[in-house]
Amino acid sequence: MRTVLKPAEDAFGHLLTDLLAGRRVVEVVERDDGCVFTGEPDYYLAPFRSWWSQERRAMRFVRGRVLDLGCGAGRVGLHLQSRGHEVVGIDVSPLAVEVARQRGLADARLGTLDSAVRAGERFDTILLLGNNLGLLAGERQGRHLLRKLTRVATDRGRILAGSYDPYDGASQLARGYQARNRARGRMGGVERLRVRYRQYATPWYDVLFASREEVARLVEGTGWVASRFVDDGPGYVAVLDLEANLRRRKRE
Amino acid sequence: MRTVLKPAEDAFGHLLTDLLAGRRVVEVVERDDGCVFTGEPDYYLAPFRSWWSQERRAMRFVRGRVLDLGCGAGRVGLHLQSRGHEVVGIDVSPLAVEVARQRGLADARLGTLDSAVRAGERFDTILLLGNNLGLLAGERQGRHLLRKLTRVATDRGRILAGSYDPYDGASQLARGYQARNRARGRMGGVERLRVRYRQYATPWYDVLFASREEVARLVEGTGWVASRFVDDGPGYVAVLDLEANLRRRKRE
């Protein structure tokens, strides 16, 4: 998602607003091949103890000032704020930002990474959790975003990016979709999706799911290095460190 | 739905198959104005004691040989079969018919009303329950279907048709949709919908929700008379009797 969502597009934000109001809501995700997927969005509000184990364990790699990119309802940002970190949350969903603020995230901003780049801000840890590695969207866009992220990172900058291996235990349907992607020169695990909720629908956008090997290859030459994967079965959190920082540490 | 669903269109049947297998499933219904609605489809398998109160109470108007039109998983048909009625279930969903058979509905048939008309079969009670009054689809199609139903009814033929009043407590969104319908010469409560489930999507079809007054007007001149409504708030079951039968009874 490159730009801020218009009111009629803010399906995700409306869903979070209703969820926060205690309504029972179901998230509908539509894929461009005509598939629909439904899920209970409770995870967007889940407390630390209910998180996926790889996300819980990844928290020990967080340091310093934090940028929570695609912060949603502030699930991760709020946890780190309570642990004493300075956290900036950014989201393209106006209502998600509103929900994050209402839940207590002190610095939740409507926008994209570009606003932080322009402001010349720097962060020690950049979060792409809850499958937000997906924001990399594909090879070209992913490299572009990773390079841009070096510009908001401090010298000891680090990215934590969550995803799962889309080839591990893939259904026949998923394998077919992945094969069509490759035939069109796309990474296998890209999915063109939109979120629908009541009368609201986000624009179509590409979400990347990638294997660990693909992540390691994708980051090459962008200034980042995949220094470790915190795993739980197909799910993982990739820890990406600045190449320059690793080189410096080696010299020391 | 005028014709039998093709395999890729049988979203409803796939949903029922998964439901019967004990999977947690969510029904996604898409409307032609871009709205999506989700629901738990457990009601399709609900035992008598869990039915909506108007449906439970409507059972005392059932008599003789029963046609369950749009029988789905056989919820109503199975109940009446266990009460000793001869029941024929018809559905356009191949997998729904399969599910109804597996659950024990002795005579579940794939097809439309036309197959029963052609076979010259007659029924004492025709069921359009679980909002299957919706199959009337609109004014023109509704009258057409009602006239056709006189041809499969015995002399003491009766229809039980379930719906709810779409104007009672309608949201602003619903009122807007209803106003657009009327502007296009349609009954206010018609909704153009399709069911989506995983990679399956039914064709778009019109579903009629109608007030009691609209039902009474719609049946005029079709051979049927709305002789009573079994109510529960906005929800109701309309009891339609053959006009000829009522006249005969008056003469007696």
Coordinates of C-alpha atoms in Angstrom, one line a residue:
Chain A
M1 CA 0.0 0.0 0.0
R2 CA 1.8 3.1 -1.2
T3 CA -0.7 5.8 -0.1
V4 CA -3.0 6.6 2.7
L5 CA -6.4 4.8 2.3
K6 CA -9.5 6.9 1.4
P7 CA -12.5 6.5 3.7
A8 CA -14.3 4.0 1.4
E9 CA -11.1 2.0 1.2
D10 CA -10.4 1.7 4.9
A11 CA -11.9 -1.8 5.3
F12 CA -9.1 -2.8 7.7
G13 CA -9.7 0.3 9.9
H14 CA -13.4 -0.2 10.0
L15 CA -12.8 -3.8 11.0
L16 CA -10.4 -2.8 13.8
T17 CA -12.9 -0.1 15.0
D18 CA -15.7 -2.7 15.3
L19 CA -13.3 -5.2 16.9
L20 CA -12.3 -2.6 19.5
A21 CA -16.0 -1.9 20.2
G22 CA -16.4 -5.5 21.1
R23 CA -18.3 -6.5 18.0
R24 CA -17.8 -10.0 16.6
V25 CA -16.1 -9.4 13.2
V26 CA -14.7 -11.6 10.5
E27 CA -12.0 -10.4 8.1
V28 CA -12.6 -11.3 4.5
V29 CA -9.5 -11.3 2.2
E30 CA -10.1 -11.7 -1.5
R31 CA -7.4 -12.9 -3.8
D32 CA -7.2 -11.9 -7.5
D33 CA -7.8 -15.5 -8.6
G34 CA -11.3 -15.3 -7.1
C35 CA -10.5 -17.1 -3.8
V36 CA -11.8 -15.7 -0.6
F37 CA -10.3 -16.3 2.8
T38 CA -11.9 -15.5 6.2
G39 CA -10.2 -15.1 9.6
E40 CA -10.9 -14.0 13.0
P41 CA -9.0 -10.8 13.5
D42 CA -8.6 -11.1 17.2
Y43 CA -4.9 -11.4 16.8
Y44 CA -4.7 -7.7 15.9
L45 CA -5.5 -7.0 19.6
A46 CA -3.8 -10.0 21.1
P47 CA -1.8 -9.4 24.3
F48 CA 1.9 -10.5 24.4
R49 CA 1.2 -13.8 26.1
S50 CA -1.1 -14.9 23.1
W51 CA 1.3 -14.0 20.4
W52 CA 2.8 -16.6 18.0
S53 CA 5.9 -18.0 19.7
Q54 CA 8.4 -16.7 17.1
E55 CA 7.1 -13.2 17.7
R56 CA 7.4 -13.5 21.5
R57 CA 10.9 -14.8 21.1
A58 CA 11.8 -12.1 18.6
M59 CA 11.2 -9.4 21.1
R60 CA 14.7 -9.9 22.6
F61 CA 16.2 -8.6 19.4
V62 CA 14.4 -5.2 19.8
R63 CA 16.6 -2.3 20.9
G64 CA 16.3 1.4 21.2
R65 CA 13.9 3.6 19.3
V66 CA 11.3 1.6 17.4
L67 CA 9.4 2.2 14.1
D68 CA 6.4 -0.1 13.8
L69 CA 5.6 -0.1 10.1
G70 CA 2.0 -1.1 9.4
C71 CA 1.2 -0.8 13.1
G72 CA -2.5 -1.6 12.8
A73 CA -4.2 -1.5 16.2
G74 CA -0.7 -1.2 17.8
R75 CA -0.4 -4.7 19.0
V76 CA 3.4 -4.8 19.0
G77 CA 4.0 -1.1 19.5
L78 CA 2.0 -1.0 22.7
H79 CA 3.8 -3.9 24.1
L80 CA 7.2 -2.3 23.4
Q81 CA 6.0 1.1 24.7
S82 CA 5.1 -0.6 28.0
R83 CA 8.6 -2.0 28.1
G84 CA 10.1 1.5 27.9
H85 CA 10.8 1.8 24.2
E86 CA 10.1 5.0 22.3
V87 CA 7.8 3.7 19.6
V88 CA 6.5 5.4 16.4
G89 CA 3.7 3.6 14.7
I90 CA 2.8 4.3 11.1
D91 CA -0.1 3.0 9.1
V92 CA -1.9 3.9 5.9
S93 CA -5.3 3.2 7.5
P94 CA -6.8 6.3 9.1
L95 CA -9.1 4.3 11.4
A96 CA -6.3 1.9 12.4
V97 CA -4.2 4.9 13.5
E98 CA -7.2 6.1 15.4
V99 CA -7.6 2.7 17.1
A100 CA -3.9 2.5 18.0
R101 CA -4.1 6.0 19.6
Q102 CA -7.2 5.1 21.5
R103 CA -5.5 2.0 22.8
G104 CA -2.6 4.2 24.1
L105 CA 0.1 4.2 21.4
A106 CA 1.5 7.6 22.1
D107 CA 2.9 8.3 18.6
A108 CA 0.7 6.7 16.0
R109 CA 0.9 8.4 12.6
L110 CA -1.1 8.2 9.4
G111 CA 1.2 7.8 6.5
T112 CA 3.8 5.8 4.7
L113 CA 7.5 5.3 5.3
D114 CA 8.1 8.3 3.0
S115 CA 6.9 10.7 5.7
A116 CA 9.5 9.3 8.1
V117 CA 12.2 9.5 5.4
R118 CA 11.4 13.1 4.6
A119 CA 11.4 14.0 8.3
G120 CA 15.0 12.6 8.5
E121 CA 14.0 10.4 11.5
R122 CA 16.2 7.4 12.6
F123 CA 15.2 4.2 14.3
D124 CA 17.2 1.4 16.0
T125 CA 14.6 -1.2 15.3
I126 CA 12.1 -1.3 12.4
L127 CA 9.2 -3.8 12.8
L128 CA 7.4 -5.6 10.0
L129 CA 5.6 -8.1 12.2
G130 CA 2.4 -9.9 11.9
N131 CA 3.3 -11.0 8.3
N132 CA 4.2 -7.4 7.5
L133 CA 7.3 -8.7 5.7
G134 CA 4.5 -8.9 3.1
L135 CA 4.9 -5.1 2.6
L136 CA 8.0 -5.9 0.6
A137 CA 5.4 -7.0 -2.0
G138 CA 7.9 -8.6 -4.4
E139 CA 11.5 -8.6 -5.6
R140 CA 11.7 -5.1 -7.2
Q141 CA 9.4 -3.3 -4.7
G142 CA 11.0 -5.3 -1.8
R143 CA 14.6 -4.2 -2.7
H144 CA 13.4 -0.7 -3.1
L145 CA 11.7 -0.6 0.3
L146 CA 14.7 -2.2 2.0
R147 CA 17.1 0.4 0.5
K148 CA 14.7 3.1 1.7
L149 CA 14.7 1.6 5.2
T150 CA 18.5 2.0 5.4
R151 CA 17.7 5.8 5.3
V152 CA 15.6 5.7 8.5
A153 CA 17.9 3.3 10.4
T154 CA 20.5 4.3 12.9
D155 CA 24.0 2.9 12.6
R156 CA 23.0 -0.1 14.6
G157 CA 19.7 -0.4 12.7
R158 CA 17.8 -3.7 12.6
I159 CA 14.6 -5.0 11.0
L160 CA 12.4 -7.6 12.4
A161 CA 10.2 -9.0 9.6
G162 CA 7.5 -11.7 10.1
S163 CA 6.3 -14.1 7.5
Y164 CA 5.8 -17.8 6.9
D165 CA 7.2 -20.1 4.2
P166 CA 4.4 -20.3 1.6
Y167 CA 5.9 -23.5 0.1
D168 CA 5.9 -25.5 3.3
G169 CA 2.8 -27.6 3.3
A170 CA 1.2 -25.6 0.4
S171 CA -2.1 -26.9 -0.8
Q172 CA -2.7 -27.8 -4.4
L173 CA -4.5 -24.5 -4.9
A174 CA -1.6 -22.6 -3.4
R175 CA 0.9 -24.4 -5.6
G176 CA -1.1 -23.6 -8.7
Y177 CA -1.2 -19.9 -7.7
Q178 CA 2.6 -19.9 -7.0
A179 CA 3.3 -21.6 -10.4
R180 CA 1.2 -18.9 -12.2
N181 CA 3.2 -16.2 -10.3
R182 CA 6.5 -17.7 -11.5
A183 CA 5.2 -18.0 -15.1
R184 CA 4.6 -14.3 -14.9
G185 CA 8.1 -13.6 -13.5
R186 CA 6.9 -12.9 -10.0
M187 CA 8.2 -14.5 -6.8
G188 CA 6.1 -17.6 -6.1
G189 CA 4.8 -16.4 -2.8
V190 CA 3.4 -13.0 -3.9
E191 CA -0.4 -12.7 -3.4
R192 CA -2.5 -9.9 -4.9
L193 CA -5.1 -9.3 -2.2
R194 CA -7.7 -6.9 -1.0
V195 CA -9.4 -6.7 2.4
R196 CA -13.2 -6.4 2.4
Y197 CA -15.4 -5.5 5.3
R198 CA -19.0 -4.5 5.0
Q199 CA -19.2 -1.9 2.3
Y200 CA -15.5 -1.1 2.4
A201 CA -12.7 -2.6 0.2
T202 CA -9.0 -1.7 0.2
P203 CA -7.4 -1.3 -3.2
W204 CA -5.7 -4.5 -4.5
Y205 CA -2.1 -4.8 -3.2
D206 CA 0.7 -7.3 -3.4
V207 CA 1.7 -9.2 -0.3
L208 CA 4.9 -11.2 -0.2
F209 CA 5.2 -14.5 1.6
A210 CA 8.8 -15.9 1.2
S211 CA 10.9 -18.7 2.3
R212 CA 14.0 -18.0 4.5
E213 CA 16.2 -18.6 1.5
E214 CA 14.2 -16.1 -0.6
V215 CA 14.5 -13.5 2.2
A216 CA 18.3 -14.0 2.4
R217 CA 18.6 -13.5 -1.4
L218 CA 16.1 -10.6 -1.5
V219 CA 18.1 -8.5 1.0
E220 CA 21.4 -9.0 -0.8
G221 CA 22.8 -5.7 -2.0
T222 CA 20.2 -3.6 -0.3
G223 CA 22.4 -2.8 2.7
W224 CA 20.8 -5.5 4.9
V225 CA 21.9 -9.0 5.9
A226 CA 19.6 -11.7 7.2
S227 CA 21.5 -12.5 10.3
R228 CA 19.0 -15.0 11.8
F229 CA 15.5 -16.4 11.7
V230 CA 13.5 -16.9 14.8
D231 CA 11.4 -19.9 13.9
D232 CA 8.2 -21.7 14.7
G233 CA 7.4 -24.3 12.0
P234 CA 6.5 -22.5 8.7
G235 CA 6.3 -19.2 10.6
Y236 CA 9.4 -17.1 11.3
V237 CA 10.7 -13.6 12.2
A238 CA 13.7 -12.6 10.1
V239 CA 16.3 -10.5 11.8
L240 CA 17.9 -8.2 9.3
D241 CA 21.0 -6.2 10.3
L242 CA 22.7 -3.4 8.5
E243 CA 25.6 -4.8 6.5
A244 CA 27.8 -1.9 7.4
N245 CA 27.1 -2.5 11.0
L246 CA 28.1 -6.2 10.8
R247 CA 31.3 -5.2 8.9
R248 CA 32.1 -2.7 11.6
R249 CA 31.6 -5.3 14.3
K250 CA 33.9 -7.7 12.5
R251 CA 36.6 -5.1 12.3
E252 CA 36.3 -4.3 16.0
Chain B
M1 CA -31.0 -20.0 -9.2
R2 CA -32.6 -21.4 -12.3
T3 CA -30.2 -24.2 -13.2
V4 CA -28.0 -26.7 -11.5
L5 CA -24.7 -25.3 -10.3
K6 CA -21.5 -26.3 -12.1
P7 CA -18.7 -27.7 -9.9
A8 CA -16.8 -24.3 -9.8
E9 CA -20.0 -22.6 -8.8
D10 CA -21.0 -24.9 -5.9
A11 CA -19.7 -22.6 -3.2
F12 CA -22.7 -23.4 -1.0
G13 CA -22.2 -27.2 -1.4
H14 CA -18.5 -27.0 -0.6
L15 CA -19.3 -25.0 2.5
L16 CA -21.8 -27.6 3.6
T17 CA -19.4 -30.4 2.9
D18 CA -16.7 -28.8 5.0
L19 CA -19.3 -28.0 7.7
L20 CA -20.4 -31.6 7.8
A21 CA -16.8 -32.7 8.1
G22 CA -16.6 -30.7 11.3
R23 CA -14.5 -27.9 9.9
R24 CA -14.9 -24.3 11.1
V25 CA -16.4 -22.5 8.1
V26 CA -17.6 -19.0 7.5
E27 CA -20.1 -18.1 4.7
V28 CA -19.2 -15.1 2.7
V29 CA -22.1 -13.5 0.8
E30 CA -21.2 -10.7 -1.6
R31 CA -23.8 -8.2 -2.8
D32 CA -23.6 -6.4 -6.1
D33 CA -23.0 -3.0 -4.5
G34 CA -19.7 -4.3 -3.1
C35 CA -20.8 -5.2 0.4
V36 CA -19.7 -8.4 1.9
F37 CA -21.5 -10.2 4.7
T38 CA -20.2 -13.1 6.8
G39 CA -22.1 -15.6 8.8
E40 CA -21.7 -18.8 10.7
P41 CA -23.5 -21.4 8.6
D42 CA -24.2 -23.7 11.6
Y43 CA -27.9 -23.1 11.2
Y44 CA -27.9 -25.2 8.0
L45 CA -27.3 -28.2 10.3
A46 CA -29.3 -27.0 13.3
P47 CA -31.5 -29.5 15.1
F48 CA -35.2 -28.6 15.6
R49 CA -34.7 -27.4 19.1
S50 CA -32.3 -24.7 17.9
W51 CA -34.4 -23.4 15.1
W52 CA -35.8 -19.9 14.9
S53 CA -39.0 -19.8 16.9
Q54 CA -41.2 -19.0 13.9
E55 CA -39.9 -22.0 12.1
R56 CA -40.5 -24.3 15.0
R57 CA -44.1 -23.0 15.4
A58 CA -44.7 -23.2 11.6
M59 CA -44.2 -27.0 11.7
R60 CA -47.8 -27.5 12.9
F61 CA -49.0 -26.2 9.5
V62 CA -47.1 -29.0 7.7
R63 CA -49.3 -31.9 6.3
G64 CA -49.0 -34.8 4.0
R65 CA -46.3 -35.2 1.4
V66 CA -43.6 -32.5 1.5
L67 CA -41.5 -30.8 -1.1
D68 CA -38.5 -29.1 0.5
L69 CA -37.4 -26.6 -2.2
G70 CA -33.8 -25.5 -1.8
C71 CA -33.3 -28.2 0.8
G72 CA -29.6 -27.5 1.4
A73 CA -28.2 -29.9 4.0
G74 CA -31.7 -31.2 4.7
R75 CA -32.3 -29.4 8.0
V76 CA -36.1 -29.2 7.7
G77 CA -36.6 -32.2 5.5
L78 CA -34.8 -34.5 7.9
H79 CA -36.9 -33.3 10.8
L80 CA -40.2 -33.9 8.9
Q81 CA -39.0 -37.2 7.7
S82 CA -38.4 -38.3 11.3
R83 CA -41.9 -37.2 12.1
G84 CA -43.2 -39.6 9.4
H85 CA -43.7 -37.3 6.5
E86 CA -42.7 -38.4 3.0
V87 CA -40.2 -35.7 2.0
V88 CA -38.7 -34.8 -1.3
G89 CA -35.7 -32.4 -1.2
I90 CA -34.6 -30.5 -4.3
D91 CA -31.5 -28.3 -4.6
V92 CA -29.5 -26.9 -7.4
S93 CA -26.2 -27.6 -5.5
P94 CA -24.8 -31.0 -6.3
L95 CA -22.8 -31.1 -3.1
A96 CA -25.7 -29.9 -0.9
V97 CA -27.8 -32.8 -2.3
E98 CA -24.9 -35.1 -1.5
V99 CA -24.7 -33.8 2.1
A100 CA -28.5 -34.1 2.6
R101 CA -28.3 -37.7 1.4
Q102 CA -25.4 -38.5 3.7
R103 CA -27.3 -37.0 6.6
G104 CA -30.2 -39.4 5.8
L105 CA -32.7 -37.5 3.6
A106 CA -34.1 -40.5 1.7
D107 CA -35.2 -38.6 -1.4
A108 CA -32.8 -35.7 -2.1
R109 CA -32.7 -34.7 -5.8
L110 CA -30.4 -32.5 -7.8
G111 CA -32.5 -30.1 -9.9
T112 CA -35.0 -27.3 -10.0
L113 CA -38.7 -27.2 -9.5
D114 CA -39.1 -27.9 -13.2
S115 CA -38.0 -31.5 -12.8
A116 CA -40.9 -32.1 -10.3
V117 CA -43.3 -30.3 -12.6
R118 CA -42.3 -32.4 -15.6
A119 CA -42.7 -35.6 -13.5
G120 CA -46.2 -34.5 -12.6
E121 CA -45.6 -35.0 -8.9
R122 CA -47.9 -33.4 -6.3
F123 CA -47.2 -32.3 -2.8
D124 CA -49.4 -31.3 0.1
T125 CA -46.8 -28.9 1.6
I126 CA -44.1 -27.0 -0.2
L127 CA -41.3 -25.6 2.0
L128 CA -39.4 -22.4 1.3
L129 CA -37.9 -22.1 4.7
G130 CA -34.6 -20.6 6.0
N131 CA -35.3 -17.4 4.1
N132 CA -36.0 -19.4 0.9
L133 CA -39.0 -17.1 0.2
G134 CA -36.0 -15.4 -1.3
L135 CA -36.2 -17.8 -4.2
L136 CA -39.2 -15.8 -5.4
A137 CA -36.5 -13.3 -6.4
G138 CA -38.8 -10.4 -7.3
E139 CA -42.2 -9.5 -8.5
R140 CA -42.2 -11.0 -12.0
Q141 CA -40.2 -14.1 -11.2
G142 CA -42.0 -14.5 -7.9
R143 CA -45.4 -14.6 -9.5
H144 CA -44.1 -17.0 -12.2
L145 CA -42.7 -19.4 -9.5
L146 CA -45.9 -19.2 -7.4
R147 CA -48.0 -20.1 -10.5
K148 CA -45.7 -23.0 -11.3
L149 CA -46.0 -24.2 -7.7
T150 CA -49.8 -24.6 -8.1
R151 CA -48.9 -27.3 -10.6
V152 CA -47.1 -29.4 -8.1
A153 CA -49.6 -28.8 -5.3
T154 CA -52.4 -31.2 -4.4
D155 CA -55.9 -29.8 -3.9
R156 CA -55.1 -29.0 -0.3
G157 CA -51.7 -27.6 -1.2
R158 CA -49.9 -25.2 1.1
I159 CA -46.6 -23.3 1.0
L160 CA -44.6 -22.3 4.0
A161 CA -42.2 -19.5 3.1
G162 CA -39.7 -18.0 5.5
S163 CA -38.3 -14.5 5.3
Y164 CA -37.9 -11.3 7.3
D165 CA -39.2 -7.8 6.9
P166 CA -36.2 -6.0 5.3
Y167 CA -37.7 -2.5 6.2
D168 CA -38.0 -3.3 9.9
G169 CA -34.9 -1.7 11.6
A170 CA -33.1 -1.3 8.3
S171 CA -29.7 0.3 8.5
Q172 CA -28.9 3.4 6.5
L173 CA -26.9 1.3 4.1
A174 CA -29.9 -1.1 3.6
R175 CA -32.3 1.8 3.1
G176 CA -30.0 3.2 0.4
Y177 CA -29.9 -0.2 -1.4
Q178 CA -33.7 -0.5 -1.1
A179 CA -34.1 3.0 -2.6
R180 CA -31.9 2.2 -5.5
N181 CA -33.9 -0.9 -6.1
R182 CA -37.2 1.0 -6.2
A183 CA -35.6 3.6 -8.5
R184 CA -34.9 0.8 -10.9
G185 CA -38.4 -0.6 -10.7
R186 CA -37.5 -3.5 -8.4
M187 CA -39.1 -4.5 -5.1
G188 CA -37.2 -2.7 -2.3
G189 CA -36.1 -5.9 -0.6
V190 CA -34.5 -7.7 -3.6
E191 CA -30.8 -8.3 -3.1
R192 CA -28.4 -9.4 -5.9
L193 CA -26.0 -11.8 -4.2
R194 CA -23.5 -14.5 -4.7
V195 CA -22.0 -17.0 -2.2
R196 CA -18.3 -17.2 -2.1
Y197 CA -16.3 -20.0 -0.4
R198 CA -12.6 -20.7 -1.0
Q199 CA -12.2 -20.7 -4.8
Y200 CA -15.9 -21.3 -5.4
A201 CA -18.5 -18.6 -6.3
T202 CA -22.1 -19.1 -7.2
P203 CA -23.5 -17.1 -10.1
W204 CA -25.2 -13.8 -9.1
Y205 CA -28.8 -14.4 -8.2
D206 CA -31.7 -12.3 -6.8
V207 CA -33.0 -13.0 -3.4
L208 CA -36.2 -11.5 -2.2
F209 CA -36.8 -10.2 1.3
A210 CA -40.3 -8.9 1.7
S211 CA -42.7 -7.4 4.2
R212 CA -45.8 -9.3 5.1
E213 CA -47.9 -6.7 3.1
E214 CA -45.7 -7.3 0.0
V215 CA -46.1 -11.0 0.3
A216 CA -49.9 -10.7 0.5
R217 CA -49.8 -8.5 -2.6
L218 CA -47.3 -10.6 -4.5
V219 CA -49.4 -13.8 -4.2
E220 CA -52.6 -12.1 -5.5
G221 CA -53.7 -13.7 -8.7
T222 CA -51.2 -16.5 -8.6
G223 CA -53.6 -19.1 -7.2
W224 CA -52.3 -18.6 -3.6
V225 CA -53.5 -16.7 -0.6
A226 CA -51.5 -15.6 2.4
S227 CA -53.7 -17.1 5.1
R228 CA -51.4 -16.3 8.0
F229 CA -48.0 -15.3 9.2
V230 CA -46.2 -17.1 12.0
D231 CA -44.1 -14.3 13.5
D232 CA -41.0 -13.6 15.5
G233 CA -40.1 -9.9 15.3
P234 CA -38.9 -9.1 11.8
G235 CA -38.8 -12.8 11.0
Y236 CA -41.8 -14.8 9.9
V237 CA -43.1 -17.8 8.1
A238 CA -45.8 -17.1 5.6
V239 CA -48.5 -19.7 5.2
L240 CA -49.9 -19.7 1.7
D241 CA -53.0 -21.7 0.8
L242 CA -54.5 -22.5 -2.5
E243 CA -57.2 -20.0 -3.3
A244 CA -59.4 -22.7 -4.8
N245 CA -59.0 -24.7 -1.6
L246 CA -60.1 -21.8 0.6
R247 CA -63.1 -21.2 -1.6
R248 CA -64.0 -24.8 -1.5
R249 CA -63.8 -24.8 2.3
K250 CA -66.0 -21.8 2.5
R251 CA -68.6 -23.5 0.3
E252 CA -68.6 -26.6 2.5

